Amino acid sequence: MNDEHPPSTVVLDLERLLQGQQRFFASGKTLPLEFRRERLSRFAEEIEKRADDFLEALAADLGKPPIESYLSEVWYLLKESRYFAKKLPRWAKPKRVSTPFHNFPARSEIRREPFGNVVVVAPWNYPAQLSLSPLLAAVAAGNCVVVKPSELAPATANLLDEVVSAVFDPGHVAVVQGGPEVGQALLEQPFDYWFYTGSEKVGRLYAAAAAKNLAPVTLELGGKCPCVVDTDVPLDETVERIVIAKFFNAGQTCIAPDFVLVPESLRESFVEKAVASLKQFYGEGKSPDLARIVNASHYDRLLSLVEGKTIRVGEDDREENYLAPRILPEADWNDKAMQDEIFGPVLPVLAYGDLDEALSRVGGLPSPLALYAFSRNRDTLELVAASVRSGTVCFNDAIKQVTNLKLPFGGAGRSGMGRYRGRAGFEAFSYTRSFMKRYLWKDVFAIKPPYGSLLGKVRRFLK
């Protein structure tokens, strides 16, 4: 920075906040396991106490049905915080490893150490879960954290600020609110670890900022998650599971099935059953059980993707950003809806004649966060998984893989890098530090000058 362009107030505030957190981390307060576990337990208590407040905030921001908010945000965070508190002693325990004989006597072990000061930048679609889940992992690993929730979910962002302030010292964890100007200011700070969930375009900016600081980064970026259906499936159960996963949170889920590939012989039946399921789930009016689109801009973007033959179930309401579910029954690879991630309640259905050909087409797309395949044939399921690279895979269902905290979550290629959730989160926000302790006894294996003929003796001994 120079005199011609003095730092903004936002930048100065962030600099002061980060400096305070750097001092807090340097004090060593975050390192004791009991301190971390106490904070995690206290956090779970606060989430449980404010559960109804979260449901109200999420309804205000996204029109989320209460049960969707509870399961995917409140309950998920309660489950993960308690899981961290319970498992942390085992995960953080130093791992003893063997020592080569030429270092005897000695003890060798691997410890997990925190990086230091972490920034977490979260999106709007799951504004509580995707802000606080990485925060929990970072705290469990012993870091200090700055969290920026999305400005597109302001009620939830305000509540997050209150919850975090009630549990953590601001030197330990703090929430910063604001729009792109705050995001830009964060890019200028020397964090030790960067964590971003959102679009590929913005993710590249955070990757560049991390590289500038020679710091590690985790990116969760999404993509067009394919769903491949085989000829032998029980169609009623298959369609129901796909529809439930696709239209949860109005399709505004980074791992939702983005499009479905079905055999040509099943396409018509699949569409009929999908429409019947939508009518059963949401009725033919304006359903209280379908979340709203986050804002008018995204609403218009989604409408612009809908072209050609379309089946709409229910009525739109622009004033409330209510977009009725839509099926594109005769979708084509060249359709607008097939060019970018949809991220809304629109499901293209593409027919295929030859599975290998279809998989070749899907495998040529950028790697998504998730891949779904439905089949009774194990070989077919494995063929789909082997043909299409993705961050996660779920067979015969969709989005369920992220509910298992023992499974790492993350992308591949353009859908992101790095893994978190559960133990994978603890390991993401910590690094392995090697320790060797030798004893001050006579070292019979010491190699010291003058070397003389020592090389020959060593080579014979080490054969």
XYZ file of C-alpha atoms in Angstrom:
463
model
C 0.000 0.000 0.000
C 1.183 3.539 -0.728
C 0.214 7.111 0.058
C -1.694 7.495 -3.202
C -4.045 4.646 -2.271
C -4.496 4.606 1.522
C -6.045 1.452 2.972
C -9.835 1.476 3.329
C -11.576 1.335 6.687
C -12.614 -2.246 5.895
C -9.005 -3.270 5.281
C -7.779 -1.528 8.435
C -10.498 -3.199 10.515
C -9.560 -6.598 9.123
C -5.880 -5.939 9.719
C -6.584 -5.117 13.368
C -8.801 -8.180 13.741
C -6.189 -10.474 12.221
C -3.405 -8.978 14.313
C -5.501 -9.629 17.433
C -6.056 -13.225 16.363
C -2.372 -13.663 15.603
C -1.585 -12.564 19.149
C -4.240 -14.919 20.527
C -2.790 -17.854 18.604
C 0.772 -16.962 19.597
C -0.317 -17.034 23.251
C -0.881 -20.792 22.945
C -4.432 -20.616 24.321
C -5.892 -22.657 21.466
C -3.493 -25.581 21.845
C -4.736 -27.480 24.957
C -7.245 -30.160 23.992
C -9.482 -29.370 26.931
C -9.812 -25.773 25.785
C -10.832 -26.868 22.301
C -13.288 -29.480 23.559
C -14.853 -27.029 25.988
C -15.407 -24.505 23.192
C -16.901 -27.175 20.919
C -19.281 -28.328 23.640
C -20.223 -24.753 24.446
C -20.875 -24.162 20.762
C -23.231 -27.161 20.586
C -25.151 -25.806 23.578
C -25.547 -22.418 21.934
C -26.717 -23.925 18.630
C -29.283 -26.022 20.463
C -30.469 -22.997 22.454
C -30.855 -20.896 19.315
C -32.310 -23.646 17.106
C -35.657 -21.905 16.584
C -33.858 -18.659 15.805
C -31.954 -20.445 13.042
C -35.189 -21.818 11.599
C -36.660 -18.305 11.525
C -33.550 -16.763 9.977
C -33.327 -19.410 7.262
C -37.009 -18.960 6.476
C -36.467 -15.214 6.161
C -33.435 -15.574 3.899
C -34.406 -18.542 1.734
C -37.964 -19.512 2.585
C -36.623 -22.850 3.767
C -39.146 -25.313 5.205
C -38.371 -25.758 8.919
C -37.622 -29.475 8.642
C -35.116 -28.876 5.832
C -33.431 -26.155 7.892
C -33.313 -28.317 10.976
C -31.912 -31.430 9.321
C -29.393 -29.821 6.967
C -28.200 -26.970 9.174
C -29.097 -27.111 12.891
C -29.013 -30.861 13.490
C -26.000 -31.287 11.242
C -24.000 -28.727 13.231
C -25.066 -30.246 16.545
C -24.009 -33.673 15.334
C -20.645 -32.514 14.031
C -19.708 -30.353 17.037
C -20.449 -33.230 19.425
C -18.554 -35.632 17.174
C -15.488 -33.388 17.249
C -15.625 -33.008 21.034
C -15.867 -36.786 21.474
C -13.227 -37.887 18.975
C -10.681 -35.094 19.300
C -8.459 -36.739 21.946
C -7.984 -39.804 19.750
C -7.368 -37.817 16.561
C -4.924 -35.431 18.195
C -2.935 -38.082 20.037
C 0.677 -38.211 18.815
C 1.392 -41.257 16.675
C 4.462 -43.210 17.648
C 6.506 -44.525 14.715
C 9.532 -46.765 14.592
C 13.054 -45.351 14.561
C 15.866 -46.625 12.299
C 18.525 -48.563 14.191
C 21.235 -46.044 13.268
C 19.377 -43.383 15.288
C 19.169 -45.489 18.460
C 18.472 -44.624 21.152
C 15.608 -42.341 20.111
C 11.848 -41.893 20.033
C 9.998 -40.778 16.862
C 6.411 -39.555 16.604
C 4.048 -37.567 14.427
C 1.928 -34.794 15.888
C -0.846 -32.756 14.305
C -0.376 -29.012 14.692
C -2.689 -26.106 13.760
C -1.771 -23.806 10.885
C -2.582 -20.657 12.859
C -4.991 -18.085 11.428
C -7.750 -19.356 9.166
C -10.319 -17.572 6.999
C -13.608 -19.257 6.050
C -15.735 -17.698 3.309
C -19.208 -19.237 3.030
C -22.037 -19.197 0.447
C -25.734 -18.426 0.851
C -27.414 -21.748 0.023
C -26.654 -23.403 3.382
C -25.517 -20.274 5.183
C -25.290 -21.759 8.681
C -23.854 -25.186 7.890
C -21.291 -24.012 5.353
C -20.091 -21.208 7.626
C -19.898 -23.189 10.846
C -18.889 -26.689 9.748
C -15.423 -25.595 8.559
C -15.211 -23.293 11.578
C -15.721 -26.286 13.883
C -12.988 -28.239 12.126
C -10.586 -25.313 12.314
C -11.270 -24.790 16.031
C -10.910 -28.522 16.730
C -7.499 -28.395 15.073
C -6.435 -25.486 17.317
C -6.653 -22.503 14.949
C -8.033 -18.991 15.216
C -10.744 -18.256 12.645
C -12.308 -15.375 10.721
C -15.646 -16.317 9.122
C -17.359 -14.344 6.379
C -20.958 -15.499 5.833
C -22.805 -14.568 2.670
C -24.414 -11.143 2.492
C -27.229 -12.761 0.473
C -28.493 -14.445 3.657
C -28.424 -11.440 6.029
C -30.715 -12.758 8.776
C -28.604 -15.885 9.144
C -25.365 -13.873 8.981
C -26.555 -11.685 11.883
C -27.483 -14.757 13.901
C -24.120 -16.378 13.179
C -22.430 -13.267 14.510
C -24.465 -13.471 17.717
C -23.807 -17.187 18.225
C -20.081 -16.936 17.585
C -19.783 -13.887 19.867
C -21.574 -15.761 22.641
C -19.142 -18.694 22.497
C -15.758 -17.380 21.388
C -13.398 -14.577 22.264
C -13.038 -12.396 19.107
C -9.313 -13.086 19.261
C -10.181 -16.747 18.786
C -13.123 -16.691 16.352
C -14.894 -13.729 14.773
C -17.550 -13.125 12.118
C -17.104 -10.333 9.585
C -20.073 -9.226 7.530
C -20.332 -7.367 4.263
C -20.411 -7.720 0.514
C -17.754 -7.963 -2.182
C -15.719 -5.157 -0.598
C -15.150 -7.316 2.486
C -14.316 -10.323 0.327
C -11.780 -8.224 -1.565
C -10.256 -6.960 1.675
C -9.911 -10.535 2.963
C -7.866 -11.368 -0.124
C -5.276 -8.832 0.994
C -4.671 -10.387 4.424
C -1.864 -12.887 5.202
C -3.939 -15.800 6.493
C -2.241 -19.128 7.176
C -5.093 -21.191 5.700
C -7.859 -20.315 3.242
C -11.225 -22.040 2.969
C -13.766 -20.998 0.339
C -17.120 -22.430 -0.729
C -18.829 -20.947 -3.781
C -18.312 -20.326 -7.475
C -15.320 -21.407 -9.514
C -14.697 -17.819 -10.653
C -14.348 -16.431 -7.127
C -12.609 -19.583 -5.940
C -9.742 -18.817 -8.301
C -9.257 -15.477 -6.499
C -8.923 -17.202 -3.144
C -6.568 -19.792 -4.599
C -4.407 -16.958 -5.943
C -4.446 -15.177 -2.566
C -3.416 -18.379 -0.809
C -0.617 -18.924 -3.340
C 0.622 -15.386 -2.782
C 0.972 -16.205 0.911
C 2.325 -19.722 0.245
C -0.592 -20.969 2.313
C -2.793 -24.057 1.807
C -6.350 -23.679 0.542
C -9.539 -25.732 0.411
C -12.021 -24.933 -2.358
C -15.555 -26.355 -2.559
C -16.912 -25.250 -5.926
C -19.771 -27.455 -7.168
C -20.363 -28.326 -10.810
C -22.934 -30.263 -12.843
C -23.492 -33.455 -10.835
C -24.666 -36.238 -13.173
C -27.165 -38.941 -12.293
C -26.995 -42.089 -14.425
C -29.900 -44.554 -14.404
C -29.551 -48.142 -15.634
C -32.254 -50.213 -17.343
C -32.749 -52.654 -14.454
C -33.760 -50.264 -11.654
C -37.058 -50.261 -9.737
C -38.274 -47.063 -11.338
C -40.686 -45.864 -8.637
C -38.046 -45.939 -5.894
C -35.354 -44.536 -8.180
C -37.433 -41.578 -9.346
C -38.576 -40.752 -5.829
C -35.020 -40.669 -4.472
C -33.789 -38.491 -7.333
C -36.676 -36.038 -7.016
C -36.266 -35.732 -3.248
C -32.548 -35.012 -3.590
C -32.894 -32.654 -6.551
C -35.610 -30.414 -5.130
C -34.406 -30.283 -1.518
C -33.717 -26.584 -0.834
C -35.252 -25.879 -4.265
C -32.267 -27.472 -5.961
C -29.890 -24.908 -4.453
C -27.458 -27.591 -3.319
C -23.960 -27.992 -4.741
C -24.272 -31.790 -4.733
C -27.847 -32.003 -6.035
C -28.324 -34.122 -9.175
C -27.947 -31.534 -11.924
C -29.273 -33.699 -14.749
C -30.421 -37.287 -15.259
C -29.329 -39.725 -17.948
C -31.922 -42.460 -18.501
C -32.182 -45.225 -21.089
C -34.308 -44.188 -24.064
C -36.697 -47.029 -23.254
C -37.346 -45.575 -19.766
C -37.389 -41.867 -20.526
C -41.141 -41.457 -20.911
C -41.923 -43.519 -17.805
C -39.230 -41.712 -15.816
C -40.693 -38.316 -16.709
C -44.249 -39.399 -15.891
C -43.214 -40.712 -12.505
C -41.068 -37.640 -11.770
C -44.008 -35.331 -12.507
C -46.294 -37.495 -10.354
C -43.785 -37.333 -7.485
C -43.528 -33.541 -7.762
C -47.307 -33.198 -7.648
C -47.451 -35.500 -4.644
C -44.683 -33.631 -2.803
C -45.483 -30.014 -3.683
C -49.026 -29.962 -5.044
C -49.996 -27.892 -8.057
C -50.077 -24.468 -6.427
C -47.439 -22.678 -4.346
C -45.995 -25.090 -1.816
C -44.758 -24.148 1.664
C -42.441 -27.152 1.385
C -40.321 -25.778 -1.467
C -37.653 -23.229 -0.571
C -37.558 -19.905 -2.384
C -34.872 -18.765 -4.800
C -32.376 -16.572 -2.990
C -33.012 -13.355 -4.975
C -34.481 -11.902 -8.166
C -31.198 -12.145 -10.052
C -30.921 -15.895 -9.522
C -34.651 -16.262 -10.257
C -34.211 -14.608 -13.659
C -31.074 -16.626 -14.369
C -32.968 -19.868 -13.788
C -35.852 -18.795 -16.026
C -33.363 -18.018 -18.781
C -32.164 -21.647 -18.684
C -35.618 -23.078 -19.376
C -36.209 -23.579 -23.079
C -37.902 -26.088 -25.329
C -40.426 -28.560 -23.963
C -40.941 -27.953 -20.246
C -43.233 -29.492 -17.645
C -43.949 -27.114 -14.771
C -45.581 -28.374 -11.588
C -47.298 -25.517 -9.757
C -47.328 -21.765 -10.244
C -44.492 -19.255 -10.097
C -44.589 -16.215 -7.820
C -41.977 -13.655 -8.781
C -42.679 -11.404 -5.798
C -41.784 -14.220 -3.419
C -39.037 -15.663 -5.649
C -41.024 -18.880 -5.771
C -40.023 -20.890 -8.816
C -42.212 -23.922 -9.426
C -40.406 -27.219 -10.078
C -39.681 -27.962 -13.707
C -38.775 -31.048 -15.686
C -37.112 -30.724 -19.094
C -38.317 -34.057 -20.525
C -36.449 -33.948 -23.830
C -33.258 -32.192 -22.822
C -30.286 -32.105 -25.157
C -26.564 -31.669 -24.517
C -26.684 -28.325 -26.332
C -29.486 -26.816 -24.222
C -28.732 -23.765 -22.091
C -29.516 -25.775 -18.976
C -26.685 -28.160 -19.863
C -23.949 -25.542 -20.187
C -23.493 -24.539 -16.527
C -24.542 -25.700 -13.075
C -28.294 -25.126 -12.711
C -28.529 -24.631 -8.940
C -32.310 -24.498 -8.884
C -35.528 -26.551 -9.205
C -35.026 -27.474 -12.871
C -34.228 -31.070 -13.850
C -33.115 -31.910 -17.404
C -33.776 -35.513 -18.446
C -31.507 -36.805 -21.218
C -32.011 -40.142 -22.954
C -29.203 -42.451 -24.008
C -29.060 -45.500 -26.223
C -25.582 -46.779 -25.433
C -24.270 -46.496 -21.864
C -20.599 -46.430 -22.852
C -21.264 -43.572 -25.236
C -23.214 -41.668 -22.591
C -20.459 -42.150 -20.017
C -17.870 -40.955 -22.508
C -19.875 -37.758 -22.927
C -20.275 -37.242 -19.178
C -16.636 -38.109 -18.528
C -15.609 -35.293 -20.851
C -17.310 -32.680 -18.672
C -15.512 -30.864 -15.819
C -15.361 -33.068 -12.710
C -18.337 -32.425 -10.386
C -18.568 -32.617 -6.615
C -20.830 -35.662 -6.798
C -21.719 -38.520 -9.126
C -24.867 -40.636 -8.823
C -25.641 -44.001 -10.400
C -28.682 -46.240 -10.033
C -28.436 -49.917 -10.948
C -28.890 -53.408 -9.545
C -25.696 -54.461 -11.277
C -22.544 -53.892 -9.266
C -20.341 -53.948 -12.357
C -22.434 -51.211 -13.947
C -22.175 -49.031 -10.852
C -18.416 -49.443 -10.772
C -18.204 -48.742 -14.505
C -19.982 -45.413 -14.020
C -17.677 -44.491 -11.140
C -14.580 -45.434 -13.131
C -15.717 -43.467 -16.186
C -16.539 -40.161 -14.495
C -14.182 -38.455 -12.051
C -15.905 -36.694 -9.159
C -15.327 -35.602 -5.577
C -17.874 -38.029 -4.099
C -20.005 -40.943 -5.327
C -23.343 -42.285 -4.161
C -24.902 -45.438 -5.598
C -28.683 -45.888 -5.667
C -29.424 -42.630 -3.875
C -28.369 -39.001 -3.950
C -26.863 -36.479 -1.487
C -26.904 -39.057 1.331
C -23.115 -39.399 1.250
C -22.623 -36.030 2.954
C -24.632 -37.088 6.012
C -21.880 -39.526 7.029
C -19.236 -37.626 8.998
C -16.810 -40.497 8.497
C -16.709 -39.790 4.755
C -14.446 -36.917 3.612
C -16.193 -34.290 1.492
C -14.597 -32.314 -1.313
C -14.212 -31.827 -5.036
C -11.881 -32.828 -7.832
C -10.561 -30.714 -10.661
C -12.816 -27.724 -11.270
C -15.198 -28.719 -8.473
C -12.518 -27.940 -5.909
C -9.622 -29.268 -3.870
C -9.151 -30.446 -0.319
C -11.404 -32.451 2.010
C -13.224 -31.768 5.244
C -16.079 -33.016 7.485
C -15.368 -35.034 10.621
C -11.824 -36.322 10.950
C -11.016 -35.135 7.423
C -11.797 -31.585 8.595
C -9.537 -31.883 11.622
C -6.749 -33.130 9.368
C -7.392 -30.437 6.741
C -6.869 -27.641 9.249
C -3.777 -29.184 10.814
C -0.478 -30.423 9.469
C 1.752 -33.326 10.407
C 4.803 -32.284 12.372
C 7.623 -34.782 12.812
C 9.414 -35.159 16.137
C 12.473 -37.153 17.083
C 13.894 -37.228 20.572
C 17.391 -38.631 20.972
C 19.148 -39.264 24.263
C 22.449 -37.812 25.336
C 24.263 -41.105 25.398
C 27.313 -42.128 23.427
C 26.403 -42.319 19.728
C 27.988 -45.476 18.385
C 26.706 -44.749 14.875
C 28.037 -41.207 14.605
C 29.587 -40.361 11.223
C 32.305 -37.788 11.832
C 35.547 -36.653 10.178
C 38.181 -37.628 9.443
C 36.348 -40.122 7.266
C 39.336 -42.070 5.955
C 38.186 -45.538 4.843
C 34.798 -45.134 6.570
C 32.836 -45.136 3.298
C 33.800 -48.700 2.480
C 32.877 -49.914 5.976
C 29.517 -48.108 5.836
C 28.682 -49.538 2.412
C 29.434 -53.072 3.561
C 27.463 -52.589 6.778
C 24.401 -51.110 5.065
C 24.066 -53.771 2.367
